[in-house]
mmCIF file of C-alpha atoms and ligand atoms in Angstrom:
data_model
loop_
_atom_site.group_PDB
_atom_site.id
_atom_site.type_symbol
_atom_site.label_atom_id
_atom_site.label_comp_id
_atom_site.label_asym_id
_atom_site.label_seq_id
_atom_site.Cartn_x
_atom_site.Cartn_y
_atom_site.Cartn_z
ATOM 1 C CA MET A 1 -67.782 91.479 -19.646
ATOM 2 C CA VAL A 2 -65.891 88.426 -20.114
ATOM 3 C CA ASP A 3 -63.257 88.537 -17.298
ATOM 4 C CA HIS A 4 -60.026 87.461 -19.380
ATOM 5 C CA GLU A 5 -58.120 87.044 -16.128
ATOM 6 C CA SER A 6 -59.933 83.861 -13.986
ATOM 7 C CA VAL A 7 -60.022 80.109 -14.287
ATOM 8 C CA THR A 8 -63.121 79.030 -15.514
ATOM 9 C CA LYS A 9 -63.112 76.175 -17.246
ATOM 10 C CA ALA A 10 -61.587 72.663 -17.477
ATOM 11 C CA VAL A 11 -60.165 70.690 -20.530
ATOM 12 C CA VAL A 12 -59.944 66.917 -19.937
ATOM 13 C CA PRO A 13 -58.276 65.319 -23.008
ATOM 14 C CA ALA A 14 -59.181 61.563 -22.659
ATOM 15 C CA ALA A 15 -58.414 60.476 -26.314
ATOM 16 C CA GLY A 16 -56.231 58.454 -25.927
ATOM 17 C CA LEU A 17 -55.292 54.563 -27.253
ATOM 18 C CA GLY A 18 -54.963 53.301 -23.613
ATOM 19 C CA THR A 19 -52.428 50.620 -24.877
ATOM 20 C CA ARG A 20 -51.344 50.228 -21.915
ATOM 21 C CA PHE A 21 -54.590 48.941 -20.793
ATOM 22 C CA LEU A 22 -55.556 46.355 -23.838
ATOM 23 C CA PRO A 23 -56.839 44.168 -24.425
ATOM 24 C CA ALA A 24 -59.470 45.810 -21.784
ATOM 25 C CA THR A 25 -59.597 49.149 -23.329
ATOM 26 C CA LYS A 26 -59.761 47.488 -26.953
ATOM 27 C CA ALA A 27 -63.409 48.672 -26.558
ATOM 28 C CA THR A 28 -63.660 50.699 -23.585
ATOM 29 C CA PRO A 29 -62.366 53.883 -23.111
ATOM 30 C CA LYS A 30 -59.062 53.588 -20.445
ATOM 31 C CA GLU A 31 -61.486 56.201 -18.775
ATOM 32 C CA MET A 32 -64.058 54.517 -17.668
ATOM 33 C CA LEU A 33 -62.354 51.624 -16.599
ATOM 34 C CA PRO A 34 -63.803 51.886 -12.751
ATOM 35 C CA ILE A 35 -62.089 52.565 -9.633
ATOM 36 C CA VAL A 36 -64.574 50.290 -7.222
ATOM 37 C CA ASP A 37 -68.000 51.987 -8.508
ATOM 38 C CA LYS A 38 -67.291 54.245 -10.265
ATOM 39 C CA PRO A 39 -65.971 55.491 -13.483
ATOM 40 C CA ALA A 40 -61.982 57.461 -13.343
ATOM 41 C CA ILE A 41 -63.108 60.363 -15.478
ATOM 42 C CA GLN A 42 -66.132 61.161 -13.025
ATOM 43 C CA TYR A 43 -63.296 61.412 -10.440
ATOM 44 C CA VAL A 44 -61.612 64.221 -12.248
ATOM 45 C CA VAL A 45 -64.929 66.150 -13.590
ATOM 46 C CA GLU A 46 -65.721 65.803 -9.859
ATOM 47 C CA GLU A 47 -62.797 67.460 -8.787
ATOM 48 C CA ALA A 48 -63.161 70.148 -11.376
ATOM 49 C CA VAL A 49 -66.304 71.486 -10.174
ATOM 50 C CA GLY A 50 -64.721 70.877 -6.910
ATOM 51 C CA ALA A 51 -62.307 73.433 -7.971
ATOM 52 C CA GLY A 52 -65.397 75.719 -8.984
ATOM 53 C CA LEU A 53 -64.620 74.836 -12.817
ATOM 54 C CA ASN A 54 -68.182 73.892 -14.356
ATOM 55 C CA ASP A 55 -67.944 74.565 -17.546
ATOM 56 C CA VAL A 56 -65.918 70.734 -18.954
ATOM 57 C CA LEU A 57 -64.649 70.246 -22.235
ATOM 58 C CA LEU A 58 -63.883 66.557 -22.324
ATOM 59 C CA ILE A 59 -61.478 65.936 -25.305
ATOM 60 C CA THR A 60 -62.796 62.705 -26.915
ATOM 61 C CA GLY A 61 -62.481 60.527 -30.346
ATOM 62 C CA ARG A 62 -62.865 57.585 -31.934
ATOM 63 C CA GLY A 63 -64.554 55.308 -29.431
ATOM 64 C CA LYS A 64 -64.959 57.109 -27.077
ATOM 65 C CA ARG A 65 -68.705 57.462 -26.965
ATOM 66 C CA PRO A 66 -69.258 55.401 -23.550
ATOM 67 C CA ILE A 67 -67.859 58.383 -21.734
ATOM 68 C CA GLU A 68 -70.584 60.804 -23.702
ATOM 69 C CA ASP A 69 -73.000 58.548 -22.247
ATOM 70 C CA HIS A 70 -71.956 58.334 -18.810
ATOM 71 C CA PHE A 71 -72.768 62.317 -18.816
ATOM 72 C CA ASP A 72 -75.637 61.858 -20.312
ATOM 73 C CA ARG A 73 -78.732 61.270 -19.433
ATOM 74 C CA ALA A 74 -80.509 57.235 -19.425
ATOM 75 C CA TYR A 75 -83.863 58.140 -19.167
ATOM 76 C CA GLU A 76 -84.592 53.994 -19.589
ATOM 77 C CA LEU A 77 -82.589 53.189 -16.877
ATOM 78 C CA GLU A 78 -83.641 55.853 -14.902
ATOM 79 C CA GLU A 79 -87.093 54.732 -15.670
ATOM 80 C CA ALA A 80 -86.354 50.660 -14.208
ATOM 81 C CA LEU A 81 -84.738 52.594 -11.030
ATOM 82 C CA ARG A 82 -87.783 54.613 -10.353
ATOM 83 C CA ALA A 83 -90.736 51.979 -11.206
ATOM 84 C CA LYS A 84 -88.161 49.354 -8.723
ATOM 85 C CA ASP A 85 -88.545 51.709 -6.149
ATOM 86 C CA ASP A 86 -84.533 52.317 -5.867
ATOM 87 C CA PRO A 87 -83.848 56.210 -5.065
ATOM 88 C CA GLU A 88 -80.261 55.175 -3.732
ATOM 89 C CA ARG A 89 -79.408 54.037 -7.622
ATOM 90 C CA LEU A 90 -81.244 56.260 -9.373
ATOM 91 C CA ALA A 91 -79.335 59.343 -7.720
ATOM 92 C CA ALA A 92 -76.278 57.333 -8.708
ATOM 93 C CA VAL A 93 -77.095 57.015 -12.629
ATOM 94 C CA ARG A 94 -78.053 61.146 -12.407
ATOM 95 C CA GLU A 95 -75.423 62.405 -10.218
ATOM 96 C CA SER A 96 -73.423 62.297 -13.783
ATOM 97 C CA SER A 97 -75.470 63.934 -15.796
ATOM 98 C CA GLU A 98 -76.101 66.702 -13.069
ATOM 99 C CA LEU A 99 -72.446 67.079 -11.974
ATOM 100 C CA ALA A 100 -71.048 69.196 -14.718
ATOM 101 C CA ASN A 101 -71.784 71.047 -17.830
ATOM 102 C CA VAL A 102 -70.216 69.253 -20.232
ATOM 103 C CA HIS A 103 -68.731 69.887 -23.765
ATOM 104 C CA TYR A 104 -66.729 67.689 -26.127
ATOM 105 C CA VAL A 105 -65.308 67.762 -29.169
ATOM 106 C CA ARG A 106 -63.418 65.245 -30.997
ATOM 107 C CA GLN A 107 -59.523 64.913 -31.340
ATOM 108 C CA GLY A 108 -60.074 63.387 -35.337
ATOM 109 C CA GLU A 109 -56.042 61.204 -34.309
ATOM 110 C CA PRO A 110 -54.534 60.371 -31.233
ATOM 111 C CA LYS A 111 -51.430 62.734 -32.060
ATOM 112 C CA GLY A 112 -50.145 63.384 -28.071
ATOM 113 C CA LEU A 113 -51.103 65.411 -25.245
ATOM 114 C CA GLY A 114 -50.284 68.858 -27.052
ATOM 115 C CA HIS A 115 -52.860 68.401 -30.154
ATOM 116 C CA ALA A 116 -55.420 67.467 -27.918
ATOM 117 C CA VAL A 117 -55.226 70.622 -25.688
ATOM 118 C CA HIS A 118 -54.678 72.535 -28.892
ATOM 119 C CA CYS A 119 -58.444 71.533 -29.994
ATOM 120 C CA ALA A 120 -59.600 73.187 -27.220
ATOM 121 C CA ARG A 121 -58.663 76.044 -28.288
ATOM 122 C CA GLN A 122 -62.136 78.023 -29.976
ATOM 123 C CA HIS A 123 -64.216 77.024 -26.804
ATOM 124 C CA VAL A 124 -61.750 78.242 -24.337
ATOM 125 C CA GLY A 125 -60.987 81.315 -26.613
ATOM 126 C CA ASP A 126 -58.626 83.919 -24.235
ATOM 127 C CA GLU A 127 -58.355 82.942 -20.799
ATOM 128 C CA PRO A 128 -56.282 80.603 -18.553
ATOM 129 C CA PHE A 129 -57.477 77.298 -18.232
ATOM 130 C CA ALA A 130 -57.400 73.787 -16.283
ATOM 131 C CA VAL A 131 -55.728 70.480 -17.970
ATOM 132 C CA LEU A 132 -56.686 67.718 -15.972
ATOM 133 C CA LEU A 133 -55.363 64.106 -17.249
ATOM 134 C CA GLY A 134 -58.009 61.357 -16.632
ATOM 135 C CA ASP A 135 -55.660 59.296 -15.602
ATOM 136 C CA ASP A 136 -54.480 60.954 -12.904
ATOM 137 C CA LEU A 137 -57.037 61.194 -10.404
ATOM 138 C CA ILE A 138 -55.759 63.713 -6.457
ATOM 139 C CA ASP A 139 -57.426 63.033 -3.391
ATOM 140 C CA GLY A 140 -60.602 64.882 -3.206
ATOM 141 C CA ARG A 141 -59.013 65.912 0.578
ATOM 142 C CA ASP A 142 -55.848 67.295 -0.849
ATOM 143 C CA PRO A 143 -57.102 70.212 -2.999
ATOM 144 C CA LEU A 144 -54.327 70.730 -5.067
ATOM 145 C CA LEU A 145 -56.177 72.559 -7.989
ATOM 146 C CA LYS A 146 -57.482 75.048 -6.298
ATOM 147 C CA ARG A 147 -54.042 75.774 -5.192
ATOM 148 C CA MET A 148 -52.552 75.834 -8.468
ATOM 149 C CA ILE A 149 -55.343 79.051 -9.616
ATOM 150 C CA GLU A 150 -55.058 80.860 -6.777
ATOM 151 C CA VAL A 151 -51.248 80.187 -7.636
ATOM 152 C CA ARG A 152 -51.338 81.548 -11.545
ATOM 153 C CA ALA A 153 -53.622 84.350 -9.964
ATOM 154 C CA GLN A 154 -50.530 85.383 -7.912
ATOM 155 C CA PHE A 155 -47.516 85.581 -10.867
ATOM 156 C CA GLY A 156 -49.483 85.538 -14.024
ATOM 157 C CA GLY A 157 -48.618 82.618 -16.792
ATOM 158 C CA SER A 158 -48.487 78.657 -16.483
ATOM 159 C CA VAL A 159 -48.882 76.363 -13.661
ATOM 160 C CA VAL A 160 -47.549 72.468 -13.434
ATOM 161 C CA ALA A 161 -48.180 70.416 -10.640
ATOM 162 C CA LEU A 162 -44.822 68.428 -9.160
ATOM 163 C CA MET A 163 -44.410 65.200 -7.361
ATOM 164 C CA GLU A 164 -41.549 63.949 -4.987
ATOM 165 C CA VAL A 165 -40.495 60.558 -6.404
ATOM 166 C CA GLU A 166 -37.254 58.208 -5.644
ATOM 167 C CA PRO A 167 -33.686 59.367 -7.383
ATOM 168 C CA GLU A 168 -34.658 55.791 -9.677
ATOM 169 C CA GLN A 169 -37.863 56.571 -11.158
ATOM 170 C CA VAL A 170 -37.298 60.092 -12.010
ATOM 171 C CA SER A 171 -36.263 58.564 -15.537
ATOM 172 C CA LEU A 172 -39.568 57.420 -15.817
ATOM 173 C CA TYR A 173 -41.592 60.899 -16.486
ATOM 174 C CA GLY A 174 -41.102 64.963 -17.242
ATOM 175 C CA CYS A 175 -38.841 66.492 -14.402
ATOM 176 C CA ALA A 176 -38.782 69.788 -13.684
ATOM 177 C CA ALA A 177 -35.628 72.352 -13.234
ATOM 178 C CA ILE A 178 -36.776 74.530 -10.602
ATOM 179 C CA GLU A 179 -35.816 77.563 -8.958
ATOM 180 C CA PRO A 180 -37.528 78.519 -4.910
ATOM 181 C CA THR A 181 -39.815 81.583 -4.560
ATOM 182 C CA ASP A 182 -41.469 83.275 -1.698
ATOM 183 C CA GLU A 183 -44.206 80.797 -0.535
ATOM 184 C CA ASP A 184 -42.694 77.585 0.473
ATOM 185 C CA ASP A 185 -45.099 75.534 -2.198
ATOM 186 C CA VAL A 186 -44.402 77.319 -5.102
ATOM 187 C CA VAL A 187 -40.985 77.436 -7.334
ATOM 188 C CA ARG A 188 -40.275 78.789 -10.595
ATOM 189 C CA VAL A 189 -39.456 75.980 -12.830
ATOM 190 C CA THR A 190 -36.619 76.967 -14.971
ATOM 191 C CA ASN A 191 -37.010 73.866 -17.648
ATOM 192 C CA LEU A 192 -38.779 70.338 -18.033
ATOM 193 C CA VAL A 193 -37.104 67.433 -18.696
ATOM 194 C CA GLU A 194 -39.501 64.782 -20.497
ATOM 195 C CA LYS A 195 -37.564 61.210 -19.038
ATOM 196 C CA PRO A 196 -33.896 62.335 -18.232
ATOM 197 C CA VAL A 197 -31.140 60.006 -19.086
ATOM 198 C CA PRO A 198 -30.540 58.122 -14.960
ATOM 199 C CA GLY A 199 -28.160 60.833 -12.839
ATOM 200 C CA GLU A 200 -28.709 63.022 -14.930
ATOM 201 C CA ALA A 201 -32.343 64.607 -13.977
ATOM 202 C CA PRO A 202 -31.770 68.425 -12.684
ATOM 203 C CA SER A 203 -34.719 67.420 -9.797
ATOM 204 C CA ARG A 204 -36.743 64.978 -7.630
ATOM 205 C CA TRP A 205 -39.662 66.914 -8.508
ATOM 206 C CA ILE A 206 -41.911 64.998 -12.259
ATOM 207 C CA ILE A 207 -45.468 66.909 -13.489
ATOM 208 C CA ILE A 208 -48.778 65.452 -12.817
ATOM 209 C CA GLY A 209 -51.223 65.124 -14.533
ATOM 210 C CA ARG A 210 -52.951 68.929 -13.672
ATOM 211 C CA TYR A 211 -52.395 72.004 -15.331
ATOM 212 C CA VAL A 212 -53.591 75.393 -15.528
ATOM 213 C CA CYS A 213 -52.063 77.484 -19.025
ATOM 214 C CA ASP A 214 -52.106 80.452 -19.528
ATOM 215 C CA PRO A 215 -53.645 81.181 -23.166
ATOM 216 C CA ALA A 216 -50.462 81.982 -24.845
ATOM 217 C CA VAL A 217 -49.383 78.130 -25.137
ATOM 218 C CA PHE A 218 -52.290 77.414 -28.057
ATOM 219 C CA ASP A 219 -49.452 79.283 -30.357
ATOM 220 C CA VAL A 220 -47.112 77.708 -29.306
ATOM 221 C CA LEU A 221 -48.375 74.603 -29.679
ATOM 222 C CA GLU A 222 -49.527 75.470 -33.125
ATOM 223 C CA LYS A 223 -45.375 76.180 -33.882
ATOM 224 C CA THR A 224 -44.069 72.831 -31.661
ATOM 225 C CA PRO A 225 -42.893 70.136 -34.091
ATOM 226 C CA PRO A 226 -44.163 66.338 -32.685
ATOM 227 C CA GLY A 227 -41.530 65.113 -30.202
ATOM 228 C CA ARG A 228 -40.760 61.573 -28.447
ATOM 229 C CA GLY A 229 -43.141 58.701 -29.976
ATOM 230 C CA GLY A 230 -44.086 61.351 -32.942
ATOM 231 C CA GLU A 231 -46.629 62.719 -30.669
ATOM 232 C CA ILE A 232 -46.999 66.585 -30.033
ATOM 233 C CA GLN A 233 -46.205 67.290 -26.357
ATOM 234 C CA LEU A 234 -47.746 69.746 -23.705
ATOM 235 C CA THR A 235 -44.653 70.056 -21.783
ATOM 236 C CA ASP A 236 -42.519 70.871 -25.235
ATOM 237 C CA ALA A 237 -45.116 73.753 -25.151
ATOM 238 C CA LEU A 238 -44.857 74.526 -21.102
ATOM 239 C CA MET A 239 -41.352 75.053 -22.081
ATOM 240 C CA THR A 240 -41.185 76.952 -24.341
ATOM 241 C CA LEU A 241 -43.495 79.085 -21.977
ATOM 242 C CA ALA A 242 -40.923 79.145 -19.091
ATOM 243 C CA GLN A 243 -38.685 81.107 -21.040
ATOM 244 C CA ARG A 244 -40.972 84.075 -21.512
ATOM 245 C CA ASP A 245 -41.774 86.510 -19.177
ATOM 246 C CA ARG A 246 -45.574 87.666 -18.653
ATOM 247 C CA SER A 247 -45.953 89.807 -21.279
ATOM 248 C CA GLN A 248 -45.179 87.033 -23.531
ATOM 249 C CA GLY A 249 -47.565 84.361 -21.811
ATOM 250 C CA GLY A 250 -44.468 82.857 -19.646
ATOM 251 C CA PRO A 251 -43.643 82.642 -16.438
ATOM 252 C CA VAL A 252 -43.918 78.981 -15.951
ATOM 253 C CA HIS A 253 -44.503 78.081 -11.649
ATOM 254 C CA GLY A 254 -45.041 74.571 -9.956
ATOM 255 C CA VAL A 255 -46.713 74.044 -7.203
ATOM 256 C CA LEU A 256 -45.617 71.038 -4.848
ATOM 257 C CA PHE A 257 -48.000 68.589 -4.035
ATOM 258 C CA ARG A 258 -47.390 66.391 -0.789
ATOM 259 C CA GLY A 259 -50.538 65.429 -1.180
ATOM 260 C CA ARG A 260 -52.424 61.565 -1.998
ATOM 261 C CA ARG A 261 -52.326 61.006 -5.604
ATOM 262 C CA TYR A 262 -53.315 57.728 -7.580
ATOM 263 C CA ASP A 263 -52.198 56.720 -11.116
ATOM 264 C CA THR A 264 -54.495 54.402 -12.539
ATOM 265 C CA GLY A 265 -52.939 54.866 -16.434
ATOM 266 C CA ASN A 266 -50.622 51.377 -15.706
ATOM 267 C CA LYS A 267 -52.090 47.535 -13.937
ATOM 268 C CA LEU A 268 -50.005 48.183 -11.451
ATOM 269 C CA ASP A 269 -51.071 51.358 -10.434
ATOM 270 C CA TYR A 270 -54.625 50.692 -11.199
ATOM 271 C CA LEU A 271 -55.082 47.738 -9.522
ATOM 272 C CA ARG A 272 -53.046 50.129 -5.776
ATOM 273 C CA THR A 273 -56.141 52.667 -6.417
ATOM 274 C CA VAL A 274 -58.503 50.655 -6.023
ATOM 275 C CA VAL A 275 -57.218 48.987 -3.318
ATOM 276 C CA GLN A 276 -56.686 52.043 -1.659
ATOM 277 C CA PHE A 277 -60.550 53.049 -2.798
ATOM 278 C CA ALA A 278 -62.194 50.312 -1.475
ATOM 279 C CA ALA A 279 -60.031 50.596 1.728
ATOM 280 C CA ASP A 280 -61.591 54.204 2.122
ATOM 281 C CA ARG A 281 -65.337 53.589 1.606
ATOM 282 C CA PRO A 282 -67.615 53.150 4.857
ATOM 283 C CA ASP A 283 -69.399 50.660 2.400
ATOM 284 C CA LEU A 284 -66.865 48.299 2.051
ATOM 285 C CA ALA A 285 -64.215 47.956 4.066
ATOM 286 C CA ALA A 286 -65.587 46.193 6.746
ATOM 287 C CA GLU A 287 -65.711 43.578 4.456
ATOM 288 C CA PHE A 288 -62.983 44.193 2.510
ATOM 289 C CA LEU A 289 -59.898 44.276 4.624
ATOM 290 C CA PRO A 290 -60.166 41.940 7.280
ATOM 291 C CA TRP A 291 -60.418 39.580 3.690
ATOM 292 C CA LEU A 292 -57.641 41.328 2.199
ATOM 293 C CA ARG A 293 -55.329 40.472 5.675
ATOM 294 C CA GLU A 294 -56.046 37.083 5.376
ATOM 295 C CA PHE A 295 -55.580 36.988 1.254
ATOM 296 C CA THR A 296 -52.501 38.153 1.957
ATOM 297 C CA ALA A 297 -51.366 36.429 5.042
ATOM 298 C CA LYS A 298 -52.157 32.825 2.712
ATOM 299 C CA HIS A 299 -50.371 34.378 -0.009
ATOM 300 C CA ASP A 300 -47.729 34.976 1.576
ATOM 301 C CA GLU A 301 -47.923 30.995 3.127
ATOM 302 C CA SER A 302 -48.028 29.616 -0.077
HETATM 303 P P1 UTP B 1 -51.427 58.769 -21.579
HETATM 304 O O1 UTP B 1 -50.186 58.827 -22.636
HETATM 305 O O2 UTP B 1 -51.210 58.568 -20.506
HETATM 306 O O3 UTP B 1 -52.694 58.274 -22.496
HETATM 307 O O4 UTP B 1 -52.322 60.472 -21.877
HETATM 308 P P2 UTP B 1 -52.499 56.963 -23.273
HETATM 309 O O5 UTP B 1 -51.282 57.200 -24.342
HETATM 310 O O6 UTP B 1 -54.367 56.580 -23.642
HETATM 311 O O7 UTP B 1 -51.965 56.077 -23.222
HETATM 312 P P3 UTP B 1 -51.358 55.029 -23.454
HETATM 313 O O8 UTP B 1 -49.743 55.248 -23.490
HETATM 314 O O9 UTP B 1 -51.079 54.245 -24.794
HETATM 315 O O10 UTP B 1 -51.510 53.345 -22.118
HETATM 316 C C1 UTP B 1 -52.287 60.985 -20.962
HETATM 317 C C2 UTP B 1 -53.571 61.345 -20.986
HETATM 318 O O11 UTP B 1 -54.376 61.934 -22.434
HETATM 319 C C3 UTP B 1 -54.723 62.016 -23.091
HETATM 320 C C4 UTP B 1 -55.004 60.186 -22.845
HETATM 321 O O12 UTP B 1 -56.466 60.350 -23.297
HETATM 322 C C5 UTP B 1 -55.090 60.128 -21.303
HETATM 323 O O13 UTP B 1 -55.815 61.290 -20.610
HETATM 324 N N1 UTP B 1 -54.504 61.919 -24.769
HETATM 325 C C6 UTP B 1 -52.786 61.199 -24.856
HETATM 326 C C7 UTP B 1 -55.442 61.807 -25.141
HETATM 327 O O14 UTP B 1 -56.476 62.967 -25.508
HETATM 328 N N2 UTP B 1 -54.807 62.564 -26.861
HETATM 329 C C8 UTP B 1 -53.680 61.676 -27.257
HETATM 330 O O15 UTP B 1 -52.998 61.950 -28.430
HETATM 331 C C9 UTP B 1 -52.551 61.464 -26.680
#
């Protein structure tokens, strides 16, 4: 029997144009940009698997073939590494193809994150599901998604991930109006405001790229008109669900996340992410960190 209550599937939208990273993303998907030596999207799929979600649906589109190749077997490369007797690199090549049951659906036109999520409808069916954005990385040491799945089991409805930012930053993001619950790290979301006017934000808690959605979101997305930038916004659909009770696919709760998150969708944050990951790598840090210190010291002098 199909269990319609537990979360077993992850949806990873990766069909966006990545315009903030041009020209690098002209022929290479943004999600394939390396964080040291692994494409960002592999970390995201690893995170889904780490939270128990082995069924991963990637939403792709035009020019996203390298993503499919990355999660596929690469027989020639494997053969070459075997012939060279290089088991370490062979394991690294095979790892991504053995990680999860990866499925694909194409979003014909990049009409927004909400539209991309709607493309998952047939695959997901009538079950709650997780959405992980390919340009937001959550540190494996801070298991956010697992907690969000627990919150869905406890409260029903949908769950968003919230992070606190400085007041002057709130207007760059989607921001949540919130009310406390009996759980310290969980709030009830009463409204969502996309890029609020400075001074009018309902809180300092912004939405980051992890969601657990009730399947009711699909019907709502179908009726959601294009919003900001002519795109169908997931935030708008969740705002509708936030006003509903449990019998109609609501409500929406937020998990207050205080862990490590790395944004890779814009140049500056991408650079910060790469440096932080390199500094945490035992095989690189011993040489990289002294070089970085010396470089910044010299740079400050010049
Ligand atoms: P972003 O807005 O960060 O991605 O969407 P983008 O549109 O590719 O980037 P810019 O703003 O042009 O630089 C967040 C996530 O949603 C996916 C993107 O691939 C990204 O992982 N997305 C966005 C889709 O899958 N389809 C869309 O129509 C829009």
